[in-house]
XYZ file of C-alpha atoms in Angstrom:
765
model
C -0.145 -0.051 -0.028
C 2.920 2.253 1.112
C 4.888 1.926 -2.583
C 1.062 2.425 -3.933
C 0.795 5.447 -2.259
C 4.324 6.747 -3.380
C 4.024 6.082 -6.895
C 0.253 7.865 -7.085
C 1.960 10.902 -5.756
C 5.026 10.724 -8.703
C 2.246 10.377 -10.761
C -0.168 13.422 -9.874
C 3.525 15.302 -10.066
C 3.828 13.930 -13.727
C 0.705 14.548 -15.293
C 0.550 18.319 -12.803
C 3.813 18.768 -15.938
C 1.681 16.623 -18.866
C -1.083 18.692 -17.997
C 1.053 22.218 -18.096
C 2.842 21.262 -21.334
C -0.350 20.391 -22.656
C -2.050 23.705 -21.730
C 0.799 25.627 -23.614
C 1.224 23.600 -26.276
C -2.525 24.796 -27.000
C -1.615 28.577 -26.650
C 1.685 27.961 -28.524
C 8.464 33.099 -26.097
C 9.481 31.014 -23.689
C 12.166 32.403 -21.074
C 14.059 34.357 -23.360
C 17.448 32.449 -22.583
C 15.661 29.197 -22.953
C 14.315 29.211 -26.021
C 16.514 31.986 -27.861
C 19.468 29.200 -26.540
C 17.979 26.301 -27.727
C 16.598 27.815 -31.425
C 19.403 30.343 -32.311
C 21.365 28.390 -35.448
C 24.595 30.113 -34.821
C 24.654 28.715 -30.984
C 27.110 31.443 -30.340
C 27.155 32.520 -26.625
C 29.509 34.839 -24.607
C 31.423 32.032 -24.230
C 32.505 31.682 -27.747
C 32.486 36.051 -27.787
C 34.535 36.817 -24.685
C 35.577 40.160 -25.643
C 33.698 43.065 -28.245
C 35.657 44.199 -31.265
C 37.325 47.120 -29.416
C 38.676 44.705 -27.317
C 36.610 45.858 -24.281
C 34.698 42.763 -21.877
C 31.795 41.842 -22.910
C 29.189 41.097 -20.050
C 27.670 37.639 -19.237
C 23.794 37.152 -18.873
C 23.145 34.877 -15.932
C 19.646 33.636 -14.418
C 20.419 33.609 -11.482
C 17.171 35.174 -10.272
C 15.293 33.812 -12.791
C 15.333 36.574 -15.153
C 18.288 37.321 -17.761
C 20.047 39.667 -16.298
C 23.998 40.848 -16.679
C 26.377 40.007 -14.206
C 26.832 43.777 -13.587
C 23.819 44.552 -13.087
C 22.787 41.184 -10.852
C 22.641 42.414 -7.209
C 24.116 39.091 -5.542
C 27.558 37.859 -5.238
C 27.420 35.213 -8.192
C 30.495 34.088 -10.525
C 29.746 33.376 -14.013
C 32.275 31.234 -15.752
C 31.900 30.701 -19.356
C 32.780 27.098 -20.781
C 35.453 28.449 -23.451
C 37.789 29.208 -19.471
C 36.895 25.636 -18.622
C 38.196 24.089 -21.774
C 41.302 26.028 -22.192
C 42.516 24.112 -18.942
C 40.856 21.131 -19.878
C 38.595 20.980 -17.049
C 37.087 17.653 -16.402
C 34.605 17.727 -13.801
C 33.179 19.653 -11.240
C 35.545 20.520 -8.468
C 38.071 22.296 -11.184
C 36.289 24.342 -10.003
C 37.577 24.885 -6.954
C 39.109 28.514 -6.669
C 37.292 29.723 -9.660
C 35.144 31.502 -6.746
C 36.176 33.037 -3.701
C 35.048 31.282 -0.235
C 34.334 28.084 -2.543
C 35.398 24.659 -1.779
C 34.099 21.403 -3.546
C 36.172 17.902 -3.241
C 35.404 14.803 -3.805
C 33.574 12.200 -0.938
C 35.512 9.096 -1.831
C 32.343 7.321 0.665
C 29.985 7.243 -2.128
C 29.474 7.454 -5.835
C 30.238 10.590 -7.769
C 29.634 12.752 -4.448
C 30.893 15.888 -3.848
C 31.957 17.691 -1.100
C 30.828 21.583 -1.683
C 31.689 24.443 0.767
C 30.174 28.182 -0.091
C 31.316 30.561 2.526
C 32.348 28.304 4.880
C 28.971 26.205 4.701
C 28.889 22.610 3.977
C 27.467 18.983 4.643
C 29.667 16.637 4.259
C 27.678 12.906 4.194
C 26.629 11.078 1.319
C 23.496 9.413 3.604
C 20.475 9.875 2.090
C 18.337 10.911 5.142
C 20.753 14.462 5.112
C 19.592 17.237 3.304
C 22.990 19.467 1.212
C 23.527 22.882 2.755
C 24.830 23.425 -1.218
C 22.324 23.494 -3.997
C 23.705 22.164 -7.133
C 21.046 22.504 -10.005
C 21.417 21.072 -13.573
C 19.196 22.287 -15.735
C 16.723 24.014 -13.356
C 16.627 20.840 -11.178
C 18.005 20.368 -7.404
C 19.890 17.277 -6.903
C 18.473 16.002 -3.450
C 21.811 14.155 -2.611
C 25.219 14.807 -2.416
C 25.867 11.281 -4.290
C 25.601 11.945 -7.749
C 26.580 15.473 -8.002
C 30.245 15.240 -8.706
C 29.421 16.165 -12.704
C 31.681 15.849 -15.955
C 31.730 19.309 -17.479
C 31.605 18.817 -21.195
C 28.731 19.976 -23.365
C 28.055 23.519 -20.491
C 26.280 26.311 -21.657
C 26.386 28.334 -18.550
C 27.956 27.521 -14.856
C 27.256 30.334 -12.519
C 27.744 30.459 -8.808
C 25.635 32.192 -6.322
C 27.186 32.576 -3.105
C 24.891 33.120 0.707
C 21.357 31.550 1.100
C 18.691 31.534 -1.824
C 15.853 30.132 -0.227
C 13.930 32.377 -2.087
C 14.321 31.308 -5.557
C 15.897 27.998 -5.164
C 14.841 26.029 -2.374
C 14.918 24.860 1.502
C 18.041 23.292 0.759
C 20.032 25.983 -1.054
C 21.178 27.564 2.993
C 24.760 27.610 1.567
C 24.464 29.011 -1.988
C 23.832 27.372 -5.418
C 25.811 25.700 -8.657
C 23.607 26.515 -10.852
C 24.480 25.062 -14.624
C 22.763 24.718 -17.401
C 23.941 22.255 -20.740
C 23.729 23.094 -24.145
C 19.947 22.560 -25.794
C 19.715 20.891 -29.406
C 20.767 23.391 -32.386
C 18.194 22.308 -34.857
C 21.810 22.454 -37.354
C 23.869 18.330 -38.041
C 27.268 19.095 -36.493
C 29.155 17.722 -33.469
C 32.121 18.572 -30.139
C 34.254 15.736 -30.164
C 37.493 14.923 -27.115
C 39.297 12.545 -26.538
C 42.494 13.060 -23.775
C 45.203 10.884 -22.374
C 47.225 11.759 -18.970
C 48.842 10.652 -16.230
C 47.656 7.331 -14.277
C 46.752 5.742 -17.338
C 43.845 8.391 -17.156
C 41.700 8.488 -20.563
C 38.652 10.422 -22.002
C 36.271 10.558 -25.086
C 33.859 12.413 -24.806
C 31.115 13.743 -27.520
C 27.741 15.427 -28.533
C 25.817 15.288 -31.550
C 23.163 17.728 -33.193
C 20.844 16.698 -35.794
C 17.756 18.106 -37.228
C 14.844 15.417 -37.726
C 12.067 18.124 -38.567
C 13.621 21.656 -39.380
C 13.157 24.807 -37.329
C 10.198 22.389 -35.592
C 11.738 19.637 -33.908
C 15.918 19.089 -33.158
C 18.003 16.427 -31.050
C 20.842 16.168 -29.371
C 22.826 12.472 -28.505
C 25.855 12.483 -25.992
C 27.951 10.262 -24.208
C 31.197 11.121 -21.669
C 33.232 8.177 -20.539
C 36.276 9.027 -17.981
C 38.721 6.005 -17.009
C 41.535 6.042 -14.344
C 43.921 3.811 -12.837
C 44.352 5.852 -9.581
C 46.979 7.511 -7.731
C 47.543 5.494 -4.574
C 49.749 3.225 -4.414
C 48.684 -1.060 -2.821
C 51.563 -1.524 -0.500
C 50.506 -5.064 -0.540
C 50.079 -5.826 -4.048
C 52.492 -3.133 -5.226
C 50.139 -1.752 -7.808
C 47.837 1.501 -8.071
C 44.740 1.536 -6.839
C 41.590 3.502 -6.677
C 41.051 2.978 -9.990
C 37.510 4.582 -11.772
C 35.246 4.539 -14.755
C 33.115 6.849 -15.425
C 30.408 6.881 -18.444
C 27.242 9.415 -18.767
C 25.429 8.983 -21.956
C 21.674 9.974 -22.974
C 20.150 12.474 -25.492
C 17.799 15.190 -25.855
C 14.798 16.284 -27.920
C 13.650 19.987 -28.499
C 10.246 20.739 -29.957
C 9.378 24.148 -31.421
C 6.693 24.636 -33.174
C 6.297 28.217 -32.941
C 8.775 30.866 -31.574
C 6.648 31.491 -28.593
C 6.553 27.978 -27.417
C 9.772 24.794 -26.205
C 9.410 21.904 -25.384
C 12.349 20.303 -24.004
C 12.561 16.105 -22.729
C 16.003 14.787 -21.339
C 16.652 10.903 -21.067
C 20.431 10.331 -19.320
C 21.848 8.061 -17.246
C 25.154 7.937 -15.081
C 27.045 4.934 -14.745
C 30.553 4.488 -12.435
C 33.038 1.593 -10.566
C 35.024 2.906 -8.193
C 37.409 1.369 -5.926
C 37.081 3.044 -2.756
C 40.445 4.424 -0.850
C 41.260 5.070 2.366
C 44.087 5.591 4.334
C 44.906 4.303 7.703
C 45.991 7.208 9.743
C 45.245 5.821 13.410
C 47.936 6.693 15.983
C 49.025 5.158 19.486
C 46.343 5.354 21.695
C 43.982 4.437 19.371
C 42.094 0.636 19.881
C 42.946 -0.055 16.095
C 46.767 0.066 16.203
C 46.570 -2.216 18.956
C 45.999 -4.784 16.130
C 47.761 -3.364 13.052
C 51.420 -3.460 12.221
C 53.455 -0.999 13.490
C 54.373 0.892 10.166
C 50.800 1.618 9.045
C 50.207 3.447 12.086
C 51.467 6.845 12.908
C 51.638 7.649 9.563
C 51.918 11.511 8.146
C 49.203 13.134 6.401
C 50.764 14.634 3.101
C 53.215 11.993 1.472
C 51.978 9.245 3.118
C 48.644 9.163 2.502
C 49.355 8.004 -1.120
C 50.318 4.057 -0.258
C 47.347 2.456 1.581
C 47.165 -1.153 2.689
C 43.710 -1.821 2.223
C 41.306 -5.167 1.707
C 39.571 -5.551 -1.777
C 36.824 -2.942 -2.302
C 34.261 -2.000 -4.842
C 31.577 0.270 -5.535
C 28.464 0.204 -8.711
C 26.611 3.020 -9.013
C 23.749 3.392 -11.957
C 21.002 6.957 -11.581
C 18.978 7.110 -14.856
C 16.881 10.682 -14.717
C 14.440 12.619 -16.734
C 14.036 16.230 -17.412
C 11.183 17.875 -19.449
C 11.046 21.642 -19.313
C 8.149 23.312 -21.422
C 8.964 27.536 -21.887
C 5.034 29.898 -23.167
C 5.198 33.986 -23.683
C 2.237 34.654 -24.103
C 2.920 38.138 -23.997
C 1.517 38.824 -20.803
C 3.479 36.578 -18.775
C 5.968 33.889 -19.344
C 5.153 30.228 -18.039
C 8.399 27.489 -17.439
C 7.180 24.393 -16.105
C 10.412 21.910 -15.374
C 9.367 17.737 -14.567
C 12.234 15.701 -13.771
C 12.982 11.827 -11.782
C 15.902 10.741 -11.000
C 17.477 7.639 -9.332
C 19.976 6.189 -8.155
C 21.190 2.619 -7.249
C 24.139 1.539 -5.532
C 26.336 -0.501 -3.869
C 29.451 -0.250 -2.519
C 31.931 -2.141 0.201
C 34.775 -0.685 1.842
C 37.759 -1.098 4.239
C 36.955 1.477 6.841
C 40.304 0.773 9.409
C 42.091 1.081 5.997
C 44.856 -1.409 7.349
C 46.102 -5.282 6.106
C 44.342 -6.827 9.165
C 40.774 -7.427 8.298
C 38.549 -4.923 11.479
C 36.274 -3.358 10.115
C 35.085 -4.157 6.655
C 31.204 -2.889 5.202
C 29.048 -3.479 2.427
C 26.434 -0.962 1.901
C 23.442 -1.117 -0.967
C 21.470 2.282 -1.216
C 18.372 2.561 -3.536
C 17.870 6.426 -3.884
C 15.256 8.649 -6.482
C 13.141 11.547 -6.589
C 11.007 13.265 -8.058
C 10.384 17.549 -8.274
C 7.786 19.577 -10.061
C 8.403 23.324 -10.781
C 5.762 25.931 -12.271
C 7.193 29.480 -12.549
C 5.549 32.542 -14.321
C 7.733 35.907 -15.077
C 6.930 39.116 -16.291
C 5.793 42.710 -15.605
C 2.762 44.634 -13.683
C 3.911 47.294 -14.705
C 7.229 49.184 -16.636
C 9.560 49.219 -13.625
C 7.890 46.181 -11.712
C 8.325 42.885 -12.301
C 7.817 39.329 -10.958
C 8.511 35.914 -10.339
C 6.305 33.687 -9.080
C 6.132 30.225 -8.555
C 5.080 27.111 -6.928
C 7.269 23.730 -6.493
C 6.830 19.829 -5.235
C 9.435 17.482 -4.397
C 9.190 13.628 -2.813
C 12.062 11.261 -2.722
C 12.612 7.826 -1.173
C 15.777 6.084 -0.054
C 16.623 2.555 1.640
C 20.000 2.128 2.655
C 20.931 -1.770 3.808
C 24.567 -1.765 5.296
C 26.196 -4.865 6.951
C 29.092 -4.437 9.097
C 31.533 -6.749 9.889
C 33.837 -5.522 13.451
C 36.938 -8.606 14.222
C 37.388 -6.299 17.327
C 34.803 -8.802 19.329
C 35.573 -12.724 19.864
C 33.543 -13.751 17.762
C 33.347 -11.198 14.922
C 30.299 -9.659 14.998
C 28.361 -8.656 12.250
C 25.357 -5.646 12.717
C 22.544 -5.320 9.827
C 20.557 -1.984 9.404
C 18.050 -1.258 7.042
C 16.640 2.289 7.042
C 13.969 3.704 5.150
C 13.063 7.102 4.172
C 10.282 9.413 3.075
C 10.983 13.070 2.321
C 8.268 15.462 0.693
C 8.347 19.331 0.207
C 5.740 21.551 -1.220
C 6.573 25.287 -1.349
C 5.487 28.515 -3.192
C 7.574 31.768 -3.569
C 7.403 35.265 -5.533
C 10.409 37.563 -6.293
C 9.641 41.273 -7.596
C 11.610 43.969 -8.770
C 10.418 47.348 -8.320
C 12.542 50.625 -9.929
C 11.487 53.384 -7.566
C 13.939 56.043 -10.119
C 16.231 55.005 -13.332
C 18.817 54.579 -10.521
C 17.354 52.915 -7.477
C 15.957 49.566 -7.345
C 13.727 47.497 -4.624
C 13.603 43.782 -4.993
C 12.062 41.645 -2.123
C 10.490 38.166 -1.965
C 10.033 34.668 -0.022
C 9.240 31.133 -0.053
C 6.628 29.363 1.990
C 8.058 26.066 2.460
C 6.117 23.264 4.317
C 8.291 19.362 4.668
C 7.305 16.097 5.884
C 10.336 13.469 6.496
C 9.376 9.479 7.713
C 12.022 7.392 9.442
C 11.782 3.450 9.830
C 14.868 1.685 10.894
C 16.018 -1.505 11.665
C 19.792 -2.422 13.284
C 19.709 -6.111 13.691
C 16.764 -7.613 15.453
C 15.454 -4.689 16.708
C 12.989 -3.299 14.851
C 12.227 0.665 15.821
C 9.131 2.629 15.797
C 8.530 4.541 12.091
C 8.425 8.466 13.328
C 7.453 11.740 11.003
C 9.050 15.328 11.010
C 6.286 18.494 10.028
C 8.368 21.696 9.480
C 7.288 24.431 7.775
C 9.174 27.925 7.293
C 8.705 31.051 5.052
C 12.153 32.579 4.292
C 11.964 36.710 2.751
C 14.531 38.558 1.116
C 14.589 41.866 0.860
C 17.631 44.346 -1.135
C 18.266 46.915 -2.518
C 20.729 48.712 -5.461
C 21.461 51.670 -6.863
C 23.475 52.890 -9.886
C 24.668 56.412 -9.893
C 25.978 55.720 -13.260
C 26.335 52.669 -16.131
C 29.293 51.712 -14.459
C 28.928 51.330 -10.851
C 26.398 49.116 -9.197
C 26.038 49.311 -5.135
C 23.526 46.767 -3.626
C 22.503 45.543 -0.477
C 20.407 42.769 0.512
C 19.074 40.759 4.243
C 17.816 36.985 3.488
C 17.447 34.364 5.337
C 18.020 30.559 4.789
C 16.387 27.327 6.217
C 17.523 23.890 5.954
C 14.897 21.559 6.695
C 15.686 18.945 9.927
C 14.793 15.666 9.902
C 16.027 11.960 11.206
C 19.678 10.555 11.012
C 19.238 7.688 9.171
C 22.376 5.891 10.364
C 21.112 6.271 14.207
C 21.877 2.600 15.237
C 19.374 3.022 18.627
C 16.172 3.622 19.680
C 16.881 7.418 20.593
C 19.272 8.107 17.776
C 16.659 6.678 15.433
C 13.531 8.210 16.330
C 14.470 11.793 17.789
C 14.162 14.138 15.150
C 16.423 17.067 14.575
C 15.587 21.179 13.856
C 15.673 23.397 11.381
C 18.756 25.406 10.827
C 18.460 29.173 9.584
C 20.398 31.675 8.429
C 20.169 35.397 8.689
C 22.746 36.431 6.513
C 23.712 40.855 5.650
C 25.710 41.779 2.665
C 26.699 44.431 0.972
C 28.329 45.036 -2.714
C 29.804 47.173 -4.771
C 30.249 45.871 -9.009
C 32.222 48.135 -10.994
C 33.144 48.016 -14.850
C 35.985 50.616 -15.315
C 38.736 51.983 -18.160
C 35.812 51.552 -21.235
C 35.236 48.010 -19.558
C 38.905 47.129 -19.721
C 38.193 46.257 -15.904
C 35.415 44.733 -13.990
C 36.122 44.375 -10.504
C 33.428 43.427 -7.978
C 33.780 43.040 -4.163
C 30.955 42.438 -0.881
C 31.054 41.957 2.280
C 28.607 39.380 4.556
C 27.729 38.381 8.132
C 25.871 35.334 8.476
C 23.801 34.164 11.797
C 23.240 30.653 11.696
C 20.993 29.538 14.538
C 20.067 25.588 16.023
C 22.846 24.513 13.334
C 22.593 21.006 12.391
C 25.709 18.761 12.283
C 27.018 15.457 12.336
C 28.958 14.337 14.716
C 30.356 9.930 15.460
C 29.659 8.971 18.894
C 30.850 5.947 20.320
C 27.785 3.094 21.304
C 27.434 0.092 23.367
C 25.987 -1.645 20.768
C 26.135 -2.274 17.264
C 29.422 -1.409 15.401
C 30.516 0.501 18.137
C 29.737 4.039 16.705
C 27.557 5.760 15.076
C 26.867 9.140 13.204
C 23.902 11.337 14.190
C 22.215 15.051 13.253
C 21.880 17.448 16.693
C 21.085 20.612 16.706
C 24.201 22.584 18.170
C 23.814 25.978 19.039
C 24.679 28.926 16.694
C 27.543 29.700 14.643
C 28.648 33.406 13.019
C 30.182 34.099 9.913
C 31.301 37.189 8.002
C 34.228 38.186 5.224
C 35.331 39.505 2.227
C 34.970 38.192 -1.133
C 36.630 40.290 -4.767
C 36.869 39.033 -7.706
C 38.381 40.675 -11.068
C 38.414 40.463 -15.039
C 41.075 42.826 -16.754
C 42.377 43.298 -20.358
C 44.857 45.517 -19.936
C 46.270 44.707 -23.426
C 45.166 42.899 -26.585
C 44.687 39.319 -26.447
C 45.861 39.211 -22.930
C 43.224 38.830 -19.994
C 43.763 38.045 -16.154
C 40.840 36.495 -14.203
C 41.586 36.268 -10.206
C 39.617 36.292 -6.677
C 40.217 36.955 -3.159
C 37.892 35.602 -0.415
C 38.656 35.771 2.940
C 36.013 34.517 5.982
C 36.138 34.420 10.332
C 33.681 32.420 11.933
C 33.471 31.084 15.388
C 30.419 28.508 17.471
C 28.630 29.651 19.916
C 27.392 27.437 23.023
C 27.972 24.340 20.822
C 27.567 21.936 23.732
C 26.035 18.076 23.206
C 26.101 14.928 24.761
C 28.519 11.746 24.588
C 31.513 9.791 25.306
C 34.935 10.776 25.181
C 35.727 7.215 23.494
C 34.727 3.891 22.677
C 37.512 2.847 25.759
C 35.824 6.137 27.994
C 31.872 4.874 27.493
C 30.625 7.315 29.991
C 28.870 9.810 28.708
C 29.795 13.770 29.301
C 29.128 17.088 28.561
C 31.320 18.207 25.893
C 31.580 21.754 24.861
C 32.997 22.292 21.416
C 32.440 25.827 21.255
C 35.629 26.928 20.462
C 36.617 24.035 17.769
C 36.622 25.627 13.604
C 33.614 25.500 11.100
C 34.762 22.344 8.637
C 35.997 23.150 4.783
C 36.212 26.507 5.437
C 39.466 28.571 5.091
C 40.266 32.143 6.243
C 40.772 32.933 2.691
C 41.049 31.700 -0.909
C 42.470 33.208 -3.969
C 43.162 32.709 -7.850
C 44.569 34.002 -10.339
C 44.569 32.944 -13.752
C 46.241 34.331 -16.937
C 45.421 34.241 -20.896
C 47.089 35.088 -23.656
C 46.910 33.860 -27.197
C 49.000 34.761 -30.322
C 47.268 34.835 -33.832
C 48.958 32.468 -36.355
C 48.854 31.938 -40.002
C 46.990 28.302 -39.154
C 44.661 29.906 -36.405
C 45.323 30.715 -32.988
C 47.864 29.805 -29.603
C 46.725 30.209 -26.741
C 48.147 29.732 -23.164
C 46.953 29.871 -19.506
C 48.339 29.951 -16.080
C 46.351 29.534 -12.984
C 47.303 29.759 -9.418
C 45.423 28.687 -6.363
C 45.372 29.274 -2.799
C 43.878 27.950 -0.428
C 44.457 27.990 3.453
C 44.282 25.035 5.785
C 40.549 24.437 6.909
C 38.844 21.161 9.270
C 37.479 18.400 7.484
C 35.754 17.106 10.765
C 34.125 18.128 14.005
C 36.315 15.765 16.256
C 37.789 16.191 19.899
C 41.598 16.691 19.703
C 42.965 13.032 20.251
C 46.295 14.929 21.905
C 44.515 16.890 24.568
C 44.354 15.932 28.042
C 40.668 16.072 29.408
C 39.721 15.708 33.138
C 37.875 12.547 34.682
C 34.868 14.884 35.276
C 32.668 17.780 34.731
C 32.286 19.681 30.993
C 35.028 18.233 28.607
C 35.947 21.763 26.879
C 37.227 20.673 23.591
C 40.535 23.175 22.475
C 40.584 22.106 18.708
C 39.381 19.829 16.616
C 41.676 16.811 16.102
C 45.309 18.154 13.754
C 44.674 14.799 11.728
C 41.805 16.126 10.136
C 42.751 19.385 8.928
C 44.140 20.309 5.515
C 47.541 21.953 5.399
C 47.521 24.975 3.278
C 47.405 24.659 -0.789
C 49.600 26.040 -2.996
C 47.587 25.150 -7.046
C 49.661 25.795 -10.564
C 47.860 24.770 -13.198
C 49.498 25.289 -16.383
C 47.942 24.341 -20.081
C 49.191 25.604 -24.173
C 46.414 24.516 -26.592
C 46.798 25.211 -30.780
C 43.602 26.092 -32.115
C 42.931 25.273 -35.672
C 40.495 24.920 -38.685
C 40.924 21.729 -41.191
C 38.455 22.338 -43.985
C 34.610 23.293 -41.780
C 36.125 22.143 -38.462
C 37.387 23.565 -35.432
C 40.362 21.295 -34.269
C 42.111 22.238 -30.845
C 45.362 20.446 -29.355
C 45.286 21.196 -25.383
C 48.780 20.166 -23.056
C 47.650 20.212 -19.970
C 49.484 19.997 -16.748
C 47.351 20.160 -12.907
C 49.016 20.768 -9.292
C 52.722 21.305 -11.409
C 53.954 22.340 -8.079
C 52.743 18.001 -6.791
C 51.432 19.574 -3.821
C 50.323 16.621 -1.571
C 47.414 16.323 1.106
C 44.517 15.360 2.452
C 41.238 15.225 0.624
C 39.104 14.300 3.408
C 39.621 12.809 6.821
C 37.981 11.428 9.245
C 38.052 10.109 13.008
C 36.179 7.988 15.278
C 37.473 9.034 19.326
C 39.684 6.370 20.295
C 38.937 3.951 17.937
C 40.992 3.896 14.633
C 40.784 7.013 12.256
C 41.251 7.606 8.136
C 41.992 9.743 5.499
C 42.026 10.167 1.494
C 44.427 12.085 -0.573
C 43.584 14.990 -3.439
C 45.169 14.263 -6.580
C 48.878 14.933 -7.451
C 51.016 16.507 -9.408
C 48.629 15.147 -13.298
C 49.375 16.174 -16.896
C 47.867 14.827 -20.086
C 46.795 15.703 -23.662
C 44.152 16.871 -25.357
C 42.048 16.544 -28.766
C 39.318 18.299 -29.665
C 37.301 18.791 -33.206
C 34.277 21.021 -33.149
C 31.745 20.846 -36.436
């Protein structure tokens, strides 16, 4: 009966999208950007023409506020990245965006398939469990991806990328409390043509990717097919076999159909599937004093957290992930308003084994199976009440279901303990929203809006023979936003804003006790204040943007791993842990001082701190007594104090085409990767335990990343050909990508990509 009810809800949502499509189809210009980009025969975009004929820097059109606006007139902190920039640097995936915008981190979580840890302005939630909501929303073609798994995306066939910093709850939803990465892929062009790329690099890494466009009915029906493949042997070395490990194989393929029976209606249907097979690898960073080190060979404990990470001692592991998806977008211009309907269904299955003790001794081994699917439906209307008063209004529905089945074997006990956990969770969200722009004068504009969201979550959990009762969480929130911008002239805009963000409460899907499985955590909220200045100077040879912000987070949700006397000896749960204050300054620029030379750069500065972060738990499995623990002095995770980047691009015309050189430097200050008590500190035997800092082993060292590429572009008949040689992380800066410690038991980490290099060939026709 439950499955039937769930399917009925999905059917209703899909039927709603169908009805809207039918309605707009009877009447027969969609969102200007959507339809224009879809049917423009040339396919030219700002990515193809970043500078005007006079050498000035063209402004980029963005849709950050669900409207078509130029970057320099959008009153929010946003970075827009032209696809040509990514292509010139041989960018492969979303992780290569790290450093492209201030106060933005994007790392790969190897505990889940294609899983992304995304942090914007110090806000992240680094967990692949499907019961937890992301803090940064990743949107692909207007669809919110409801889990960190599957969000580490391939970058090819991209039309635009926008990184919005700060809460975006009004237009993008409840779980965008940290910000949004808004990705739009290209649409069928309606002309026969294609784009293909092949590359080979270090660690036997090679990729082949292609897009083929073709008309079916001229000017009415167009098709696009795409296929991406990327594989590598991995950059770890298994000390027991002497071979490389950490291999991966990624496939992403599908097709789109664009139906444009008239100039004011467009219907775009995309079918796709993502498949990934990889070898999960963890590096052992346990040390003397932790229980696992008593069972492991001496040379596998007390290792450093830099170069040692690349040599591992692990049992055979594997992961298989498959995720089909359907997206259907319909756009209609009714003259008095523009309607948009986006209907989406995404599903995922994954099976993963993992050696969590990361040693040659089989101590902690898990087999995790997960199923997840989501359906969403968004309806929007955009238009003008008057010439100086415009609007975007709409409604949103989201529903998901996940199931976790995990078997864990621990050999610390005699006989070995095998624990099985089965969790089933449901989530539903309904929202209505509106966003309005009122031009008070030609130079002064007031923007305001809000979103009302209602969330409902269910959780049912079984651990071994213990079936815990099913529980339900309900919560609602209104998240408003107000901003004002002033343009004293055409070159300068100043703005100020206040917004409230919200992330839904729910249940800890990996709770293993009655209390942790049935006790909900509440929502977290943020009040964010921001002022900014955007300038176009020296006849648009320099674009410079700067902003300052202050964010006050309340009832902050925090993932914590605590020891237990049952099950596998520990559990990961989420609780509300007080408040946090984050403030900072961000700046970015684009400069074209002379012909053919372009500089881009950014810098971000963060200060953060917890307040009243008080929880209950044990210091370690060896000291299981429940204590009051004060984490108020520790740092937020994935929140480096400084992030900075500068990139230089120089192109030289030649008889055969042009040669282009790119040199980019990124600096990321050290940052913590987990809230965890410092095992090196001494604590009193009674009373409150005050944690002075997070465990030093979960701290990333500062990173100095240098990337260099050289491209030659030329034409062969009517084909554009590009050959690129590249090196990423030229300085071979090594260290942790993620780290985790379980108090008193063991600790492990993964390593970031070392120096790599390769060559890439691209053909476009």
